C-alpha atoms as one frame of an Amber mdcrd trajectory, in Angstrom:
protein
 -16.061  -6.545  -6.601 -12.225  -7.002  -5.643 -12.620  -4.673  -3.065 -15.381
  -6.099  -1.639 -13.787  -9.811  -1.652 -10.874  -8.692   0.172 -12.490  -7.198
   3.086 -13.787  -9.849   5.364 -10.613 -12.210   5.438  -8.302  -9.358   5.516
 -10.473  -8.130   8.398 -10.148 -11.789  10.034  -6.370 -11.756   9.484  -5.652
  -8.224  11.097  -7.500  -9.685  14.071  -6.174 -13.242  14.712  -2.792 -11.686
  13.494  -3.192  -9.331  16.806  -4.921 -11.856  19.052  -2.110 -14.631  18.598
   0.825 -12.561  18.223  -0.203 -11.519  22.207  -0.735 -14.692  23.300   2.477
 -16.119  21.525   0.690 -18.568  19.154   1.735 -19.371  15.729   2.207 -16.119
  13.315  -0.497 -16.823  11.570  -4.340 -16.544  11.703  -5.944 -19.812  13.820
  -8.807 -19.569  10.400  -6.158 -20.248   7.930  -5.907 -23.779   9.580  -9.432
 -24.238   8.274  -9.792 -25.792   4.942 -12.993 -24.102   4.533 -11.193 -20.394
   5.147  -9.275 -21.163   2.001 -11.950 -22.897  -0.026 -15.011 -20.116   0.888
 -11.896 -17.461  -0.067 -11.098 -19.202  -3.631 -14.931 -19.484  -4.231 -15.443
 -16.221  -4.110 -12.253 -14.862  -6.191 -13.946 -17.222  -9.022 -17.015 -15.915
  -8.979 -15.619 -13.043  -9.821 -13.096 -13.995 -12.049 -16.202 -15.828 -14.274
 -17.899 -11.911 -14.086 -14.533 -10.945 -15.786 -16.396 -13.278 -19.005 -18.669
  -9.885 -19.832 -15.418  -8.106 -21.300 -15.575  -4.046 -21.000 -15.569  -2.817
 -24.369 -16.759   0.922 -23.870 -14.468   3.359 -25.619 -11.952   4.790 -23.311
 -12.024   8.125 -22.948  -8.804   8.643 -19.842  -5.641   7.123 -19.759  -4.008
   6.773 -16.736  -0.250   4.933 -16.809   1.919   4.430 -13.724   5.627   3.596
 -14.816   7.332   2.309 -11.254  10.887   2.868 -12.301  12.343  -0.297 -11.695
   9.459  -1.695 -10.275  10.228  -5.661 -11.318   7.982  -8.696  -9.777  10.398
  -9.379  -5.958   9.369  -5.261  -5.473   5.709  -5.276  -6.080   5.353  -8.241
  -3.913   7.954  -6.960  -1.480   6.201  -3.225  -1.089   3.053  -5.469  -1.059
   4.557  -6.672   2.466   5.893  -3.485   3.468   1.915  -2.035   2.560   0.295
  -4.454   4.664   2.913  -4.496   8.031   2.393  -0.675   7.723  -1.373  -0.968
   8.855  -0.086  -3.712  11.154  -1.010  -6.565   9.038   1.743  -9.679   8.547
   1.819  -8.311   4.871   1.614 -11.216   2.974  -1.995 -11.264   2.181  -2.138
  -7.819   1.582  -3.267  -6.361  -1.117  -1.867  -3.538  -3.343  -4.062  -1.096
  -5.805  -2.466  -3.096  -8.799  -2.812  -6.278  -7.081  -7.260  -5.290  -7.795
  -6.663  -4.877 -11.227  -8.381  -8.066 -13.241  -6.091  -8.214 -15.828  -2.272
  -9.230 -15.635   0.418  -9.694 -18.198   4.218  -9.745 -18.663   6.390  -7.874
 -20.871   9.926  -8.883 -22.290  12.127  -5.546 -21.769  14.670  -5.624 -23.656
  16.413  -2.732 -25.801  17.371  -3.268 -29.623  21.161  -3.744 -28.507  20.442
  -4.694 -25.115  19.868  -7.751 -23.016  19.077  -5.690 -19.809  17.597  -2.451
 -20.415  17.699   0.871 -19.724  15.167   3.585 -18.610  15.808   5.121 -22.276
  14.932   3.350 -24.551  12.383   1.092 -22.308  10.719   4.556 -22.245  10.815
   4.647 -25.695   8.584   1.503 -26.237   5.484   2.134 -23.960   5.112   5.544
 -24.843   6.373   5.456 -28.507   5.295   1.765 -29.251   9.005   1.072 -30.602
  12.014  -0.627 -29.578  15.021   1.406 -29.172  18.178   1.845 -28.397  19.553
   1.874 -24.883  20.020   6.025 -23.713  18.128   7.321 -26.537  14.481   8.268
 -26.257  11.688   9.475 -28.755  14.015   7.963 -31.721  14.102   4.802 -33.385
  16.771   1.671 -33.542  17.900   3.478 -36.451  19.606   6.671 -34.425  22.404
   5.923 -32.311  23.202   7.149 -29.156  25.059  10.040 -28.736  25.674  10.729
 -32.512  23.674  13.790 -32.865  23.401  13.935 -36.767  21.511   9.943 -36.670
  18.441  12.221 -34.832  16.945  13.543 -38.238  14.293  11.203 -39.829  14.146
   8.897 -36.560  12.089  10.274 -34.422   8.880   8.709 -33.409   5.739  10.414
 -31.180   4.250   9.095 -28.130   0.863   7.991 -26.892   0.940  11.535 -25.219
   0.778  13.704 -28.425  -1.482  11.267 -29.855  -3.773  11.801 -27.233  -3.085
  15.750 -27.449  -3.547  15.441 -31.118  -6.942  13.920 -30.930  -8.273  17.044
 -28.229  -7.088  15.079 -24.959  -5.802  17.164 -22.018  -2.142  15.800 -21.386
   0.063  15.597 -18.250   2.813  14.182 -16.601   3.942  13.817 -13.304   7.143
  12.432 -11.963   9.314  12.189  -8.642  12.151  12.617 -10.495  13.136  15.460
 -13.236  10.530  16.343 -15.316  13.212  16.098 -18.590  14.395  12.631 -16.861
  14.771   9.390 -19.403  11.112   8.251 -18.354   9.029  11.244 -19.203  11.025
  12.725 -21.721  10.108   9.969 -23.926   7.296  11.484 -23.951   7.894  14.911
 -25.612  11.993  14.361 -26.844  13.728  13.015 -29.649  17.025  12.802 -28.088
  19.640  10.145 -29.205  21.165  10.905 -25.376  18.886  10.719 -22.321  22.342
  12.449 -20.546  21.499  16.153 -22.646  19.585  17.617 -19.780  20.650  20.854
 -20.640  22.367  22.645 -22.924  25.888  22.608 -20.877  25.516  18.890 -20.465
  25.403  18.594 -24.308  29.135  18.436 -26.762  29.615  21.765 -28.464  29.580
  19.682 -31.593  25.905  18.462 -31.242  24.678  21.964 -30.265  26.152  23.323
 -33.158  25.048  20.540 -35.573  20.920  21.696 -34.474  20.342  18.996 -31.879
  18.597  20.337 -28.787  18.601  19.527 -25.216  15.480  17.717 -23.525  14.562
  20.216 -20.959  14.546  23.152 -23.881  12.197  20.290 -26.617   9.885  19.674
 -23.321   8.689  23.264 -23.813   8.588  23.670 -27.794   8.084  19.979 -29.251
   4.706  19.891 -27.669   3.937  23.832 -26.992   0.094  23.231 -24.824   1.169
  20.344 -22.163  -1.379  20.958 -19.635  -0.275  19.770 -16.535   3.886  18.973
 -16.081   5.015  18.255 -12.842   8.840  17.130 -11.121  11.938  17.758 -10.304
  14.592  19.557 -12.817  14.307  23.056 -11.791  18.011  23.522 -12.947  17.740
  22.875 -16.092  15.427  25.014 -16.675  17.587  28.526 -15.780  20.547  30.621
 -16.965  23.905  29.102 -15.549  24.738  30.460 -12.233  21.023  31.926 -11.429
  20.676  31.066  -7.844  17.758  28.207  -6.887  14.826  30.093  -4.840  14.608
  27.218  -2.045  18.647  26.678  -2.083  20.097  29.838  -3.173  23.632  29.251
  -0.758  23.734  25.761  -2.372  25.660  26.135  -5.890  25.301  22.809  -7.897
  21.382  23.712  -7.401  21.871  26.910  -9.235  20.820  27.011 -13.193  22.723
  25.324 -16.123  21.924  26.903 -18.818  24.514  28.066 -21.644  22.025  29.594
 -23.922  21.140  31.914 -21.017  17.006  31.522 -21.557  14.723  31.115 -18.627
  12.635  28.181 -19.618  10.045  29.145 -17.059   9.975  32.636 -17.396   9.057
  32.183 -20.879   6.465  29.523 -20.422   5.069  31.578 -17.696   4.734  34.601
 -20.310   3.722  32.761 -22.834   0.715  31.469 -20.626   0.141  34.764 -19.199
  -3.344  34.779 -20.800  -3.877  30.889 -20.597  -4.820  29.989 -16.906  -1.443
  28.760 -16.473   0.474  28.693 -13.258   3.903  27.900 -12.432   4.463  26.598
  -8.558   7.629  25.398  -6.450   6.650  24.279  -3.478   3.734  22.639  -2.146
   1.581  24.955  -0.452   1.557  26.973  -4.118   0.038  23.451  -5.321  -2.349
  23.201  -2.939  -3.917  26.911  -2.935  -4.555  26.630  -6.982  -8.175  26.088
  -7.667  -8.095  23.458 -10.174 -11.072  25.119 -12.065  -9.373  27.702 -12.823
  -6.426  26.143 -13.911  -5.728  25.266 -17.563  -1.778  25.085 -17.949   0.120
  23.809 -14.570   4.004  23.939 -14.041   5.567  22.416 -11.029   8.791  22.087
 -10.010   9.663  21.251  -7.011  13.493  20.675  -6.656  16.599  21.385  -8.448
  16.794  17.933  -9.471  15.155  14.823  -8.565  11.974  15.415  -5.892  13.583
  13.789  -2.570  12.219  10.275  -1.124   9.532   9.686   0.334  10.836   8.369
   3.595  13.029  12.109   3.633  10.501  14.685   1.951   9.467  17.887   4.039
   5.484  17.162   4.214   5.171  20.704   5.219   6.972  21.939   1.915   7.244
  19.150  -0.999   4.113  17.155  -2.218   4.000  13.754  -2.610   3.525  11.651
  -5.328  -0.008  11.461  -4.600  -0.827  15.006  -3.735   0.658  15.988  -7.304
  -1.927  13.307  -9.345  -5.072  14.150  -7.426  -4.177  17.963  -8.659  -3.030
  16.413 -12.504  -6.560  14.701 -12.836  -8.832  17.476 -11.203  -7.233  20.174
 -13.855  -7.331  17.320 -17.034 -10.633  15.422 -16.237 -12.398  19.477 -17.353
 -11.500  18.407 -20.727 -15.185  16.189 -22.129 -12.992  14.738 -24.324 -10.882
  13.503 -21.770  -7.388  13.439 -20.942  -3.767  11.126 -21.272  -1.621  11.294
 -17.754   1.793   9.278 -17.464   2.405   8.854 -13.533   6.106   8.011 -12.802
   7.275   6.819  -9.431  10.597   7.532 -10.838  12.777   7.122  -7.635  12.018
   3.534  -6.732  14.366   2.794  -9.387  17.266   5.213  -7.579  17.038   3.293
  -4.564  17.619   0.660  -5.917  20.607   1.650  -7.620  22.119   2.432  -4.209
  21.042  -0.502  -2.263  18.455   0.990  -0.291  16.090  -1.045  -0.014  13.815
   0.690   2.264  14.063   3.783   0.316  12.835   1.697  -2.812  10.028  -0.227
  -1.269   8.172   3.250   0.918   8.653   4.641  -3.108   6.188   1.911  -4.686
   4.041   2.117  -1.502   3.428   5.981  -2.034   2.819   5.148  -6.019   0.061
   2.481  -4.574  -1.559   5.087  -2.662  -0.994   7.705  -5.853  -3.021   4.320
  -7.886  -5.643   4.140  -5.874  -6.579   7.895  -5.497  -6.391   8.086  -9.137
  -9.312   5.217  -8.973 -11.442   6.850  -6.415 -11.569  10.322  -9.000 -12.214
   7.936 -12.241 -14.528   5.307 -13.214 -13.410   1.885 -15.195 -16.095   2.665
 -17.175 -14.468   5.475 -19.001 -10.476   5.121 -17.910  -7.896   2.647 -19.021
  -5.532   2.182 -16.417  -2.387   0.484 -16.414   0.317  -0.142 -14.105   3.645
  -1.172 -15.051   7.829  -0.853 -14.584  10.274  -0.097 -17.752  12.539  -3.081
 -16.424  13.487  -4.313 -12.766  16.739  -4.750 -10.530  19.000  -7.577  -9.206
  16.677  -7.478  -6.080  15.383  -9.863  -4.193  14.036 -11.535  -1.092  14.204
 -14.989   1.094  16.015 -16.945   3.880  12.793 -19.137   4.422  11.166 -16.151
   6.668   8.250 -16.678   8.582   5.349 -15.439   8.430   5.037 -11.656   9.214
   8.684 -11.408   9.484   9.436  -7.467   8.925  10.769  -7.332   5.340  13.841
  -6.228   6.746  14.023  -7.770   8.978  17.114 -11.277   9.214  16.302 -14.794
   7.738  15.694 -17.347  10.799  19.057 -18.604  10.726  22.244 -18.008  10.159
  24.883 -19.006   7.206  25.813 -22.457   7.477  29.005 -21.894   5.502  30.095
 -18.246   8.068  27.772 -18.692  10.719  26.329 -15.005  10.658  23.388 -13.444
  10.085  21.895 -12.125   7.088  18.876  -9.991   5.835  15.844 -11.536   3.515
  16.460  -8.914   1.525  19.602  -9.418  -0.574  20.758  -7.691  -3.886  23.024
  -9.780  -7.140  25.487  -6.611  -7.157  26.003  -2.826  -5.698  27.300  -0.396
  -3.126  26.190  -3.160  -0.146  29.082  -5.594  -1.118  31.635  -5.520   2.397
  34.199  -7.307   3.410  35.123  -6.847   7.130  38.728  -8.560   8.573  38.285
 -10.938   5.119  35.167 -12.232   5.751  31.413 -10.626   4.988  29.946  -8.356
   7.650  27.809  -9.429  10.290  24.842  -7.675  10.177  24.463  -7.968  13.465
  26.380  -5.810  14.531  24.412  -2.539  12.606  21.323  -0.984  12.281  20.440
  -2.653   9.045  16.478  -1.412   9.244  17.378   2.323   8.936  16.834   4.004
   5.986  19.311   4.357   3.921  21.082   0.772   4.826  22.421  -1.380   1.926
  21.508  -4.403   1.715  24.681  -6.958   1.474  25.128  -7.555  -2.027  27.191
 -10.881  -4.345  29.484  -7.957  -6.317  31.065  -4.829  -5.534  29.371  -2.115
  -7.834  29.565   1.356  -6.523  25.489   1.742  -7.856  23.324  -1.474  -8.327
  22.278  -2.946 -11.745  19.025  -3.497 -13.390  17.568  -7.003 -13.828  16.574
  -8.326 -17.218  14.188 -10.495 -16.332  10.011  -9.364 -17.798   7.987  -6.989
 -15.505   4.201  -7.307 -15.062   1.494  -4.945 -16.561  -1.840  -4.374 -14.446
  -4.348  -3.027 -16.347  -7.656  -2.016 -15.965 -10.624  -0.435 -18.136 -11.805
  -0.309 -21.340 -10.129  -3.110 -23.375  -7.517  -4.416 -20.644  -8.206  -7.603
 -21.594  -5.847  -6.570 -24.432  -3.249  -6.946 -22.520  -3.020 -10.536 -21.881
   0.003 -13.302 -22.039   3.664 -11.971 -22.650   4.395  -9.382 -24.811   6.953
  -6.910 -26.198   7.134  -3.907 -24.094   6.423  -1.614 -27.021   2.911  -3.208
 -27.815   1.331  -1.441 -24.667   0.594   1.934 -26.260  -0.567   0.620 -29.125
  -3.274  -1.285 -26.118  -3.882   2.496 -25.059  -4.161   3.975 -28.195  -7.002
   1.617 -29.667  -8.735   1.461 -26.400  -9.190   5.066 -26.953  -9.856   5.512
 -30.718  -6.174   8.117 -30.942  -3.159   6.968 -33.364  -3.337   4.368 -35.203
  -6.237   2.135 -35.817  -9.077   4.258 -35.784 -10.840   2.088 -38.022 -12.850
   0.075 -35.436 -13.823   3.202 -33.875 -16.104   4.774 -36.845 -19.430   3.646
 -39.084 -21.931   0.702 -38.072 -20.022  -1.010 -36.141 -19.134   1.882 -33.328
 -22.265   0.858 -30.730 -21.765  -2.791 -30.657 -17.701  -2.371 -30.241 -16.379
   0.368 -29.234 -18.911   2.492 -27.073 -18.533   5.568 -25.492 -19.385   4.834
 -21.540 -23.041   6.654 -20.226 -23.296   4.610 -17.096 -25.391   7.975 -15.445
 -27.922   7.614 -18.487 -28.689   4.440 -18.433 -28.598   4.635 -14.190 -31.688
   7.590 -15.296 -33.787   5.544 -17.705 -33.388   2.862 -15.053 -35.144   5.261
 -12.446 -37.677   6.401 -14.737 -38.871   2.923 -15.686 -39.100   2.483 -11.580
 -41.326   5.487 -11.272 -43.339   4.992 -14.023
């Protein structure tokens, strides 16, 4: 319904923008001057909102969790404008896919020991249902970062494991390394997010029996159905050259224990319809009907930014998500899928807003594709962020101003222009002759331009404000108001009758409270009644 509501106004907006733009008139559509335009749109939205009083209390057969790493509310808004501008609109009136979700709440992102969170402690919260210390994954706050001997007894399990234990197919897809902070909380118990392979661990930690995260990916939950992202070099013996970059030493294997984790996985999956791929051609040549297990490692480290991606050799996030869902949805018990737009965060850390926002727009495409492949009747989809960044845009820009453009007036203090996008801190801080750089003398719309920052840092920092949580599908209404971040997987588990809180799924109340969605059977009975 939300899609239909936007269609007519969006077409009018686009058409009017093009006409008025060519005439040099105001940069907003003519019909926006008429109160009837806004009143009609609002009334249609109100009508749609009233229909939501009939809550979807079906049982969620499938669970899809989209995590935009570092995708705070300013990033969502800027990505929305960029999406619209990429399709010829002014951008502000555009809808992201997540904007169409009927339920929105806020999540408090702090870690147990940090006011401004990191991606490891937050991942433990939104995947394992327990808040944790920064820098740790899959362990409670009783575990101390980098202290191996605090691991045992403090492990916490994730919704991926709860889903697997319930007989569902499970998968994780990321644009970072598959053993990076966010995905690793799905399967690992590590007191240090940086223990990516054994070569990154202190000798003492290895001697004390702690395992690196790459090894835990294959050993802790041995039958994860779909694993896709970067991170090849952590899976191969030290100095083994990379298949794609044989002449680049930094991409060679890192493992001191001499193990070839990919080779071991291939051998184990020999008779289980398992496939390993490392490029787009191999991925897209697979027939998902003949694949039960997929390991796709497309880069030695993180995958490339979408703006720099080679479309011939590297799959997009949307392409990975499509293949993942085709494989996972074959399970009659349903599936759980974690999808991370992980490099939104990296773009911001580097002060490269253009990279970050294009990553967010690509994740929006992936959300759209997942929506087309599933149904709100039986699939709970949640989109959120782990934390925000000190990123924003302002400067009283006019309607339709390119999101990467200048504010309309120069500073009344130093009389120099400034871009709408700015960072509170980061590598974009630069002094020229003792003053702020004059951005009109440089290409501020270049892909890797680092937006000006107030405080000089080699890497920009996270932000501490709440993040938005968008939800659609069965039990989506349970995400409302302001919640602790660790509440999210409890809602997903409740909706799908896995993990804790399963008493509401059994007995006499199941039919009225949580019922499997059978829209096709209902439609069939309706057809029979009409025919006879």
